[in-house]
PDB file of C-alpha atoms in Angstrom:
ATOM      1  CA  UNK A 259      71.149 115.466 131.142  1.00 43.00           C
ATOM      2  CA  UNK A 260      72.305 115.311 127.525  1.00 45.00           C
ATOM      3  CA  UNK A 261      74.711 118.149 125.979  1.00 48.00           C
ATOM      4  CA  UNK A 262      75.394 118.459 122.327  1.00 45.00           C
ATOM      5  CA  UNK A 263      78.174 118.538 120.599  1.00 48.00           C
ATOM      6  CA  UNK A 264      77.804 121.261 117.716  1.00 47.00           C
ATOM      7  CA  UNK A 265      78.875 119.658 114.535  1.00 49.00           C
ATOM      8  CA  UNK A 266      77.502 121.949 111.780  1.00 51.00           C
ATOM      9  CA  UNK A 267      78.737 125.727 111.253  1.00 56.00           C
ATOM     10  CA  UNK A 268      75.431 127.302 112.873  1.00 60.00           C
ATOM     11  CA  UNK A 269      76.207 125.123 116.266  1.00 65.00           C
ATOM     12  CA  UNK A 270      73.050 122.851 115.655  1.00 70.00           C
ATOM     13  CA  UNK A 271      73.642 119.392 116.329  1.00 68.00           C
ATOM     14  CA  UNK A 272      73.695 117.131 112.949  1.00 66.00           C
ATOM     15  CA  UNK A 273      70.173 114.459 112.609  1.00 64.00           C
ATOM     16  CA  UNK A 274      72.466 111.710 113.244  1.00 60.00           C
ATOM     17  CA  UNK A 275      74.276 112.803 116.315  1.00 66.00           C
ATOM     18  CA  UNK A 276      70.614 113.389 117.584  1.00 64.00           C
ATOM     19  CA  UNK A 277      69.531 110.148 116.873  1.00 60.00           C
ATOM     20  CA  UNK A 278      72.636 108.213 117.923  1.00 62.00           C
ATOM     21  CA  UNK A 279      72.335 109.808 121.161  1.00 66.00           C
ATOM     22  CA  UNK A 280      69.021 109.158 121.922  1.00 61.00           C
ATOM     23  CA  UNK A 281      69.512 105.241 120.921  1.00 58.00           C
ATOM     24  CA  UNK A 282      72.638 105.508 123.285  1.00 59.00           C
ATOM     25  CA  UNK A 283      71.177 107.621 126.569  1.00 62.00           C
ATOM     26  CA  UNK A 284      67.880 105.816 125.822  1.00 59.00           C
ATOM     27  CA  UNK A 285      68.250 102.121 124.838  1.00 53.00           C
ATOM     28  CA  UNK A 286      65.006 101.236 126.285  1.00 55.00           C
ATOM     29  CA  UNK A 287      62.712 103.028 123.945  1.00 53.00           C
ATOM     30  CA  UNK A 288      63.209 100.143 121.301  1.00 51.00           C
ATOM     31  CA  UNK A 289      63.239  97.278 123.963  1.00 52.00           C
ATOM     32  CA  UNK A 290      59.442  96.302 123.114  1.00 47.00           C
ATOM     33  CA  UNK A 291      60.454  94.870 120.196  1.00 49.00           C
ATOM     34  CA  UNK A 292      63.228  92.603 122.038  1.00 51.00           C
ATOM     35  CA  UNK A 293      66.101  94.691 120.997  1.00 52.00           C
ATOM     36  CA  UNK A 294      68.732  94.276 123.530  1.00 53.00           C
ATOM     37  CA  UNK A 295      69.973  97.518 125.441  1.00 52.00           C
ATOM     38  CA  UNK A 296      73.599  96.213 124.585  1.00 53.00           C
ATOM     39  CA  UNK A 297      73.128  96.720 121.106  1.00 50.00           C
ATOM     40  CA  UNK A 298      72.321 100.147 121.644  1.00 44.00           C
ATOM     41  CA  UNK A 299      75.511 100.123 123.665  1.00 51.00           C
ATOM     42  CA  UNK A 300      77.745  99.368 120.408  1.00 51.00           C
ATOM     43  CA  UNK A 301      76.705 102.819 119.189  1.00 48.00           C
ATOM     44  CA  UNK A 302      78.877 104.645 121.768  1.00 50.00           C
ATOM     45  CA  UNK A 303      81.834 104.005 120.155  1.00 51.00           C
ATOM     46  CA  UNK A 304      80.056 105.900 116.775  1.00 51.00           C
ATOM     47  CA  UNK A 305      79.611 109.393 118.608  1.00 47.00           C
ATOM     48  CA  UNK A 306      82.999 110.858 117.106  1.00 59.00           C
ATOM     49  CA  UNK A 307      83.579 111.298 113.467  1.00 75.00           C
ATOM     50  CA  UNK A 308      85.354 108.854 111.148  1.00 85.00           C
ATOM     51  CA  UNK A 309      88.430 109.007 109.807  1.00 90.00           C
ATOM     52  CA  UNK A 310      87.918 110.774 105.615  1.00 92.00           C
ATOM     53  CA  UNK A 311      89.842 107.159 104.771  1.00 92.00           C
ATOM     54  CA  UNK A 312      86.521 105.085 106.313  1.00 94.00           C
ATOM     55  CA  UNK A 313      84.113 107.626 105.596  1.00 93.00           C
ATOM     56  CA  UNK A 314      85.037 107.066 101.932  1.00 94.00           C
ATOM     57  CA  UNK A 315      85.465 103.373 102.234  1.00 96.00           C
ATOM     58  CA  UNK A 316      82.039 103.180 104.018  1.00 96.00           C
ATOM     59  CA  UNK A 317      79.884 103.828 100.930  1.00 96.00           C
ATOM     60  CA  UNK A 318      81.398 101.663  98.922  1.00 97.00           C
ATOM     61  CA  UNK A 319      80.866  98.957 101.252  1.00 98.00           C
ATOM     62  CA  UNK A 320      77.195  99.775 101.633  1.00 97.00           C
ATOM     63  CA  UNK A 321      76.265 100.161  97.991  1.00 97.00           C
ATOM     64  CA  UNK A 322      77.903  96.759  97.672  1.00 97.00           C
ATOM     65  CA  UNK A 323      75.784  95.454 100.571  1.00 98.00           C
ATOM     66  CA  UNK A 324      72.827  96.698  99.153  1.00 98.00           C
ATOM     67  CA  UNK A 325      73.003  95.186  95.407  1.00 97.00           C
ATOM     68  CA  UNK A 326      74.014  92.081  96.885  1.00 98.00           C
ATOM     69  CA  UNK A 327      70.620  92.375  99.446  1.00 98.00           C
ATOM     70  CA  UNK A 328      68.344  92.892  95.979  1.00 97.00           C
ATOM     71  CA  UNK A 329      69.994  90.429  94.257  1.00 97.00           C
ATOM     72  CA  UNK A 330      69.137  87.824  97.060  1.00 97.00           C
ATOM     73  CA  UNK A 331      65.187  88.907  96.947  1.00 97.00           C
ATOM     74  CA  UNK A 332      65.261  88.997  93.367  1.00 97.00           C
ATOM     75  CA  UNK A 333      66.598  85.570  93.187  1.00 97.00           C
ATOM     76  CA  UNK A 334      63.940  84.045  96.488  1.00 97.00           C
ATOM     77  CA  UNK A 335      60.883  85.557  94.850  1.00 97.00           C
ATOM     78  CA  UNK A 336      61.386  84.185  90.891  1.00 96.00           C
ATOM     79  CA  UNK A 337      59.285  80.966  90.359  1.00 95.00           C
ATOM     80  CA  UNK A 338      61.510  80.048  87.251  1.00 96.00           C
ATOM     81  CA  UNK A 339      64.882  80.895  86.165  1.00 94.00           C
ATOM     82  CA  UNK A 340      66.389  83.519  85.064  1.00 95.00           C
ATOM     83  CA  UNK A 341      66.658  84.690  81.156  1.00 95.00           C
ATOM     84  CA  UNK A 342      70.437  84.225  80.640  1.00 95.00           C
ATOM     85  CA  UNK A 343      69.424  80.324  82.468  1.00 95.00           C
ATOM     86  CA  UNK A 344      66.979  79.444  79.480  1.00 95.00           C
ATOM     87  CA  UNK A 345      69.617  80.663  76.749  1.00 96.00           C
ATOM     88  CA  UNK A 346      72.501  78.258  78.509  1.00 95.00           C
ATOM     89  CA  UNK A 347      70.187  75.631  78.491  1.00 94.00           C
ATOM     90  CA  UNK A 348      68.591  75.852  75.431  1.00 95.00           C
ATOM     91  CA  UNK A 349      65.021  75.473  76.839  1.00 95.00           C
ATOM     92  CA  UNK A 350      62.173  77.142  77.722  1.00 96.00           C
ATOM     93  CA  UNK A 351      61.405  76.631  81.431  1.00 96.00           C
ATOM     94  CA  UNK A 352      58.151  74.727  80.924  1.00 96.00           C
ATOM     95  CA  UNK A 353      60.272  72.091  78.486  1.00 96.00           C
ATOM     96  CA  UNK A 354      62.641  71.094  81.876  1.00 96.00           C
ATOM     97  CA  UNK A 355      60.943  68.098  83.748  1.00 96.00           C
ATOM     98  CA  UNK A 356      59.652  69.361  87.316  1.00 96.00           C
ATOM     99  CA  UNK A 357      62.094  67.505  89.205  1.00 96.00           C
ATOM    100  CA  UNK A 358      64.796  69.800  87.479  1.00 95.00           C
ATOM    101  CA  UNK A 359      62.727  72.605  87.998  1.00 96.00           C
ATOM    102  CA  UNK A 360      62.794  72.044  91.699  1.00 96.00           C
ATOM    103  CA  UNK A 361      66.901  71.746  91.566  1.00 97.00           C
ATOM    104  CA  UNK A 362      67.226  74.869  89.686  1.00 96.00           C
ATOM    105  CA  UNK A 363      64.705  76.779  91.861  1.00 97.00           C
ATOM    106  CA  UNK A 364      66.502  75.177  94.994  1.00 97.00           C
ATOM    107  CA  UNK A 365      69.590  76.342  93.724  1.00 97.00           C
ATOM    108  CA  UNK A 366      68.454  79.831  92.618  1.00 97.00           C
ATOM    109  CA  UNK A 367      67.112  80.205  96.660  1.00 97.00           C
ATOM    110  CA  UNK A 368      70.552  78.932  97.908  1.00 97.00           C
ATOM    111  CA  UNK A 369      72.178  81.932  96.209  1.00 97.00           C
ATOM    112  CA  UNK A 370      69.629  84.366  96.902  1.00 97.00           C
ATOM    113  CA  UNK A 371      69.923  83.430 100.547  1.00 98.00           C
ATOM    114  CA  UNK A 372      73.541  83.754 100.103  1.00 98.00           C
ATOM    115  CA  UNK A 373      73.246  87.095  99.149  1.00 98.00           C
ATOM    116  CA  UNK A 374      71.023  88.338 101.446  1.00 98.00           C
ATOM    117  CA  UNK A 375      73.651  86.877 103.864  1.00 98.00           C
ATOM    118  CA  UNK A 376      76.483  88.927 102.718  1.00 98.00           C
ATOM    119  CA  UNK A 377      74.459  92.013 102.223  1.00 98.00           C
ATOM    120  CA  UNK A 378      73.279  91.936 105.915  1.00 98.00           C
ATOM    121  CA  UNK A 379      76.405  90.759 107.719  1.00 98.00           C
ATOM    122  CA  UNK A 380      78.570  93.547 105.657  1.00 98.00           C
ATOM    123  CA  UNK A 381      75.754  96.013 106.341  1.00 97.00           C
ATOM    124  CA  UNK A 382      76.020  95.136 110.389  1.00 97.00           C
ATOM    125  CA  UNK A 383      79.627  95.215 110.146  1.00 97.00           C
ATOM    126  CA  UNK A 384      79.557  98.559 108.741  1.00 96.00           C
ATOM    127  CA  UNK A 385      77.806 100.264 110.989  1.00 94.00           C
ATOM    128  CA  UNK A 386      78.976  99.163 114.111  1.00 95.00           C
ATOM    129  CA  UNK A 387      82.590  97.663 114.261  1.00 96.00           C
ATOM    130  CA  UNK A 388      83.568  99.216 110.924  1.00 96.00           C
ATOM    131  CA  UNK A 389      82.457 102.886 111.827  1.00 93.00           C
ATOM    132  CA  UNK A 390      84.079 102.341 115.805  1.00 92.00           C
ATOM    133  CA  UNK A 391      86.996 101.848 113.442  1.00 92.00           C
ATOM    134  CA  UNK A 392      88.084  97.712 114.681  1.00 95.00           C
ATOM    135  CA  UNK A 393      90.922  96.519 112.055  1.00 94.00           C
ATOM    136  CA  UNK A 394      89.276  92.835 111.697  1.00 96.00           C
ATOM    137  CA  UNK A 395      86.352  94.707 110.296  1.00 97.00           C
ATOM    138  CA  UNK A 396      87.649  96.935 108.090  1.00 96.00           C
ATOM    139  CA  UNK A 397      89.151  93.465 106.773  1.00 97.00           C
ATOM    140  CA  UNK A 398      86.947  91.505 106.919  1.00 98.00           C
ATOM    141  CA  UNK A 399      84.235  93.262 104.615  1.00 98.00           C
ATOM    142  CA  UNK A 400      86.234  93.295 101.816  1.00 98.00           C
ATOM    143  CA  UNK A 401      87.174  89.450 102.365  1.00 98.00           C
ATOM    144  CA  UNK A 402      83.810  88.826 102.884  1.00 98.00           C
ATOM    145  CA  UNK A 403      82.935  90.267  99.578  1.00 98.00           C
ATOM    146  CA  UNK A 404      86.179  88.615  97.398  1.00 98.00           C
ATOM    147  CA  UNK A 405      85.292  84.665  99.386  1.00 98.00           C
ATOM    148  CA  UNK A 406      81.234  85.505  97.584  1.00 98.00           C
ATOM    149  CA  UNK A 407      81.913  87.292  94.519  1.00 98.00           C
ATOM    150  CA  UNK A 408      84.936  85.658  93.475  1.00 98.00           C
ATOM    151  CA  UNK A 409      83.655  81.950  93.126  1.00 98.00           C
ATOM    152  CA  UNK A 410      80.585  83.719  91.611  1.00 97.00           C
ATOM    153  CA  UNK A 411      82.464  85.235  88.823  1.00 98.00           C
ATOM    154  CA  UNK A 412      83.770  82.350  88.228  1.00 98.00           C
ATOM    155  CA  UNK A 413      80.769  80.264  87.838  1.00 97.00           C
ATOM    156  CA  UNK A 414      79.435  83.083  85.596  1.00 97.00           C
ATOM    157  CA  UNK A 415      82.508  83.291  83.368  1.00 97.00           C
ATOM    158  CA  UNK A 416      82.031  79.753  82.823  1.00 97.00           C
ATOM    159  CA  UNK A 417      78.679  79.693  81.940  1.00 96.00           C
ATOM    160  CA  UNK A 418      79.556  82.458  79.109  1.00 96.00           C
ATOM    161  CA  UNK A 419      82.222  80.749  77.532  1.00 97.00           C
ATOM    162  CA  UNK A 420      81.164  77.560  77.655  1.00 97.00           C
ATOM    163  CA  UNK A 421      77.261  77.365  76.804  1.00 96.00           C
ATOM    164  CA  UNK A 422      75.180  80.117  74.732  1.00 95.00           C
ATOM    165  CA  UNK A 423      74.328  81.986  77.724  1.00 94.00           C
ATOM    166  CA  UNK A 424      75.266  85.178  78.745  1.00 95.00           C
ATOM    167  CA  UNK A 425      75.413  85.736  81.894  1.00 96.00           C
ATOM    168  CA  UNK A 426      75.343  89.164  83.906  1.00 94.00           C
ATOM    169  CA  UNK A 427      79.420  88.338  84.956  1.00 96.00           C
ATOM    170  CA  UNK A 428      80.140  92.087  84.365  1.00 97.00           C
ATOM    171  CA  UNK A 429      77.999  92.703  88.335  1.00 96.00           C
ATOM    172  CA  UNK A 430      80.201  90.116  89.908  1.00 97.00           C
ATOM    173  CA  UNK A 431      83.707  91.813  88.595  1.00 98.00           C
ATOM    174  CA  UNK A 432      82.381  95.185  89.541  1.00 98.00           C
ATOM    175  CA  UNK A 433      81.195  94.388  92.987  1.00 98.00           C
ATOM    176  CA  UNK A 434      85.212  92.612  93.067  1.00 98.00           C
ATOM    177  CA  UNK A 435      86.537  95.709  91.952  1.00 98.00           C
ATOM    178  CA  UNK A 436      84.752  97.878  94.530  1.00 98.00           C
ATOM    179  CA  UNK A 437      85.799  95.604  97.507  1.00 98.00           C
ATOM    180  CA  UNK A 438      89.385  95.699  96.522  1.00 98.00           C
ATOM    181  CA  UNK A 439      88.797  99.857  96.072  1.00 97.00           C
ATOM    182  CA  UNK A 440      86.660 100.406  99.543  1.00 97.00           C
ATOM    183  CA  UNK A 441      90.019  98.188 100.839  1.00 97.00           C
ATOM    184  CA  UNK A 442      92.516 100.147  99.438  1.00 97.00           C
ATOM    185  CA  UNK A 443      90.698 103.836  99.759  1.00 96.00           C
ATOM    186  CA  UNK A 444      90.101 102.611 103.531  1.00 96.00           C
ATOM    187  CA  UNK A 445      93.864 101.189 104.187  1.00 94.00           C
ATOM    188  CA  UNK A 446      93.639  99.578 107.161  1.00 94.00           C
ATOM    189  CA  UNK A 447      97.206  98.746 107.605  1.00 92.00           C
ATOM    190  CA  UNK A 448      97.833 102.318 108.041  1.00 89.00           C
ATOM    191  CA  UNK A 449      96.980 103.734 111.290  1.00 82.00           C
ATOM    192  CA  UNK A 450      94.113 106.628 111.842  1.00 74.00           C
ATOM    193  CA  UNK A 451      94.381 110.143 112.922  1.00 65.00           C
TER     194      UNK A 451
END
């Protein structure tokens, strides 16, 4: 038998708590898809509130996640490059020979599938190790972030200062700077309470 927890001034249960205990008490409603009943195990650590220091951090994280999810399918589905590309180049896409073409669209689906990467391992991390409240998580997202976005900025800084091209660098500081805030709002050097 399940008993709720009242977590809302009229003693209903919250949407989530429902939901995260009927994953957790009932793991094998999901299992035709080949969802493991372990993973539904990892949400039983989730069942008490976080700590105001993650539950700040957390969006912060996830916002992140998510640009860096549409940047990767914006960059997979273009068939040429993008407009800031053509001005550092100083050609029109058709003008490139084809076998550059292929590099540049090869390299374009590198970093979109390195976004996607980021924005679905952050994403994982934050709901399940990162919420349960595990210190190598809460470290590792913002790591994860700085080792992507850094080398990124970088790349884009050069491409402004050093060919006509202007490049969107401003994104790639600002998902820097909200790493390095979601770290320092979350602190987890300090221990929760």
């Amino acid at each position: 038998m399940v008993t709720w927890r009242a977590s809302s001034t009229d003693g209903r249960p919250s949407r989530s708590r429902l939901l995260r205990q009927w994953l957790v008490t009932s793991p094998h409603r999901l299992s035709f898809i080949g969802v493991p009943s372990k993973l539904w195990k990892s949400f039983e650590g989730c069942e008490r509130a976080m700590p105001l220091r993650r539950r700040t951090a957390a969006p912060f994280y996830a916002i992140n996640a998510l640009v860096s999810l549409a940047l990767g399918v914006l960059y997979l589905s273009r068939d040429r490059f993008m407009p800031y590309h053509e001005a550092a180049l100083g050609q029109p896409w058709d003008a490139i020979e084809p076998a550059l073409q292929t590099l540049l669209l090869a390299l374009m689906d590198v970093a979109g599938a390195g976004w996607i990467a980021l924005g679905v391992a952050v994403l994982m991390l934050t709901i399940f190790p990162f919420r349960r409240g595990e210190t190598w998580s809460r470290i590792l997202i913002p790591a994860l972030f700085l080792i992507f976005y850094v080398p990124t900025l970088l790349a884009t800084l050069a491409v402004l200062n050093q060919t006509p091209g202007s490049p969107p660098w401003y994104g790639n500081a600002v998902a820097c700077a909200v790493a390095v805030i979601g770290f320092l709002l979350d602190a987890p050097w300090r221990a929760d309470r």
